[in-house]
């Protein structure tokens, strides 16, 4: 009985869960009253002032949409067809037209929705398939994909000694996997390591996937955040040229700044047009059973930006500013750390791509950063370089150096 004299009820046996490894950091940061606190946690872009702006091109598309919108009737489980077509074309480039008949695309609730529906469809089609994720991988990959009920395993990916990709070990594992298993790959800006495959490594991976009949599940959450919209998907396109079947999970959160609008897509390329048509019906049914249909706004905005040459150009210019800032903050922080600890190499921080790198700190160091210095990182010691600014870089460097192992 509770204090109020009520029985605990149906949910009374549920225990309090620990905070989410990433979102829990944001909550703890918000609750910290310290004026000098620094958020290097959740993966959102920040400008020099610490804001996560809505790109001007996105705002303009929103204004035009609102002015022209005459109905809010349902969009349907597959979402906005123009968005689906344009977002896949942005990812696959010149390959998109040739693959069109063999591609089934559904608009999803962000990139997470795409990962979840993709895993669900793998389970429906091949319940015995194992999904292999990189070691390490984004903290939500395993919960999200694993909640489909499929088995998960990890393949070697990151070498903490070189701070690069453990490519030989990765390849060895891929060579041992049974055909029909699924390999989840980060297309660019690997989360959480920042260590990406280079072009020749992608070519090798594409060859192994094709030869061994492995099915790539490509997570494209950061197109345009490493270098630019084309260079960042070169590896994806090499894979798409080689394999008969692939799943592609696309997020518009970061590059369009549409985080809370939950705009994304799942494209599945199948060996035949007939299979793609059947897949489209399964995609729609899966969405219908989970949440019925996606929200309209974010995808409509992205479709408008991509369909209007002026808006698209303006958006790409804004994206270029974001990338330049992230690269500059990487170099700045690497330089400040090297100045404090000249005997150590921090070149990896400048070399990594996108927002993330792993600092290689243990749990005690991460706790100390949070509790003593008010600097917030997720439990894996990932840093979001977009949280660094000209203003806070000295303090961030001091704090990191204070928890590095002794000289
Ligand atoms: C991150 O990795 O921090 C972002 O993708 C946000 C999230 O949902 O975890």
mmCIF file with all atom_site columns, C-alpha atoms and ligand atoms in Angstrom, residues 20 22-23 41-44 112 138-140 191-192 221-222 253-254 259 262 355-356 378 382 384, ligand 1:
data_model
loop_
_atom_site.group_PDB
_atom_site.id
_atom_site.type_symbol
_atom_site.label_atom_id
_atom_site.label_alt_id
_atom_site.label_comp_id
_atom_site.label_asym_id
_atom_site.label_entity_id
_atom_site.label_seq_id
_atom_site.pdbx_PDB_ins_code
_atom_site.Cartn_x
_atom_site.Cartn_y
_atom_site.Cartn_z
_atom_site.occupancy
_atom_site.B_iso_or_equiv
_atom_site.pdbx_formal_charge
_atom_site.auth_seq_id
_atom_site.auth_comp_id
_atom_site.auth_asym_id
_atom_site.auth_atom_id
_atom_site.pdbx_PDB_model_num
ATOM   1  C CA . UNK A 1 20  ? 19.857 7.397  -20.879 1.00 0.00 ? 20  UNK A CA 1
ATOM   2  C CA . UNK A 1 22  ? 23.351 10.556 -23.788 1.00 0.00 ? 22  UNK A CA 1
ATOM   3  C CA . UNK A 1 23  ? 20.023 12.253 -23.013 1.00 0.00 ? 23  UNK A CA 1
ATOM   4  C CA . UNK A 1 41  ? 27.495 15.734 -24.500 1.00 0.00 ? 41  UNK A CA 1
ATOM   5  C CA . UNK A 1 42  ? 24.546 15.281 -26.842 1.00 0.00 ? 42  UNK A CA 1
ATOM   6  C CA . UNK A 1 43  ? 25.367 15.363 -30.548 1.00 0.00 ? 43  UNK A CA 1
ATOM   7  C CA . UNK A 1 44  ? 23.872 18.612 -31.664 1.00 0.00 ? 44  UNK A CA 1
ATOM   8  C CA . UNK A 1 112 ? 16.076 6.345  -35.295 1.00 0.00 ? 112 UNK A CA 1
ATOM   9  C CA . UNK A 1 138 ? 26.444 4.979  -30.923 1.00 0.00 ? 138 UNK A CA 1
ATOM   10 C CA . UNK A 1 139 ? 24.976 4.335  -27.472 1.00 0.00 ? 139 UNK A CA 1
ATOM   11 C CA . UNK A 1 140 ? 21.443 3.944  -28.844 1.00 0.00 ? 140 UNK A CA 1
ATOM   12 C CA . UNK A 1 191 ? 29.637 8.068  -33.614 1.00 0.00 ? 191 UNK A CA 1
ATOM   13 C CA . UNK A 1 192 ? 31.317 8.024  -31.087 1.00 0.00 ? 192 UNK A CA 1
ATOM   14 C CA . UNK A 1 221 ? 23.041 10.592 -39.820 1.00 0.00 ? 221 UNK A CA 1
ATOM   15 C CA . UNK A 1 222 ? 25.672 13.180 -40.724 1.00 0.00 ? 222 UNK A CA 1
ATOM   16 C CA . UNK A 1 253 ? 18.410 16.120 -37.769 1.00 0.00 ? 253 UNK A CA 1
ATOM   17 C CA . UNK A 1 254 ? 21.944 17.441 -38.003 1.00 0.00 ? 254 UNK A CA 1
ATOM   18 C CA . UNK A 1 259 ? 16.335 17.681 -34.758 1.00 0.00 ? 259 UNK A CA 1
ATOM   19 C CA . UNK A 1 262 ? 12.047 13.984 -36.493 1.00 0.00 ? 262 UNK A CA 1
ATOM   20 C CA . UNK A 1 355 ? 31.340 16.194 -34.107 1.00 0.00 ? 355 UNK A CA 1
ATOM   21 C CA . UNK A 1 356 ? 32.766 13.330 -32.087 1.00 0.00 ? 356 UNK A CA 1
ATOM   22 C CA . UNK A 1 378 ? 28.561 10.868 -21.936 1.00 0.00 ? 378 UNK A CA 1
ATOM   23 C CA . UNK A 1 382 ? 32.870 11.057 -26.130 1.00 0.00 ? 382 UNK A CA 1
ATOM   24 C CA . UNK A 1 384 ? 31.225 16.863 -29.054 1.00 0.00 ? 384 UNK A CA 1
HETATM 25 C C1 . LIG B 2 .   ? 23.984 11.751 -30.179 1.00 0.00 ? 1   LIG B C1 1
HETATM 26 O O1 . LIG B 2 .   ? 24.652 10.771 -30.521 1.00 0.00 ? 1   LIG B O1 1
HETATM 27 O O2 . LIG B 2 .   ? 24.275 12.447 -29.205 1.00 0.00 ? 1   LIG B O2 1
HETATM 28 C C2 . LIG B 2 .   ? 22.790 12.151 -31.002 1.00 0.00 ? 1   LIG B C2 1
HETATM 29 O O3 . LIG B 2 .   ? 22.616 11.273 -32.060 1.00 0.00 ? 1   LIG B O3 1
HETATM 30 C C3 . LIG B 2 .   ? 21.572 12.343 -30.202 1.00 0.00 ? 1   LIG B C3 1
HETATM 31 C C4 . LIG B 2 .   ? 20.992 11.078 -29.682 1.00 0.00 ? 1   LIG B C4 1
HETATM 32 O O4 . LIG B 2 .   ? 19.806 10.833 -29.915 1.00 0.00 ? 1   LIG B O4 1
HETATM 33 O O5 . LIG B 2 .   ? 21.697 10.312 -29.012 1.00 0.00 ? 1   LIG B O5 1
#
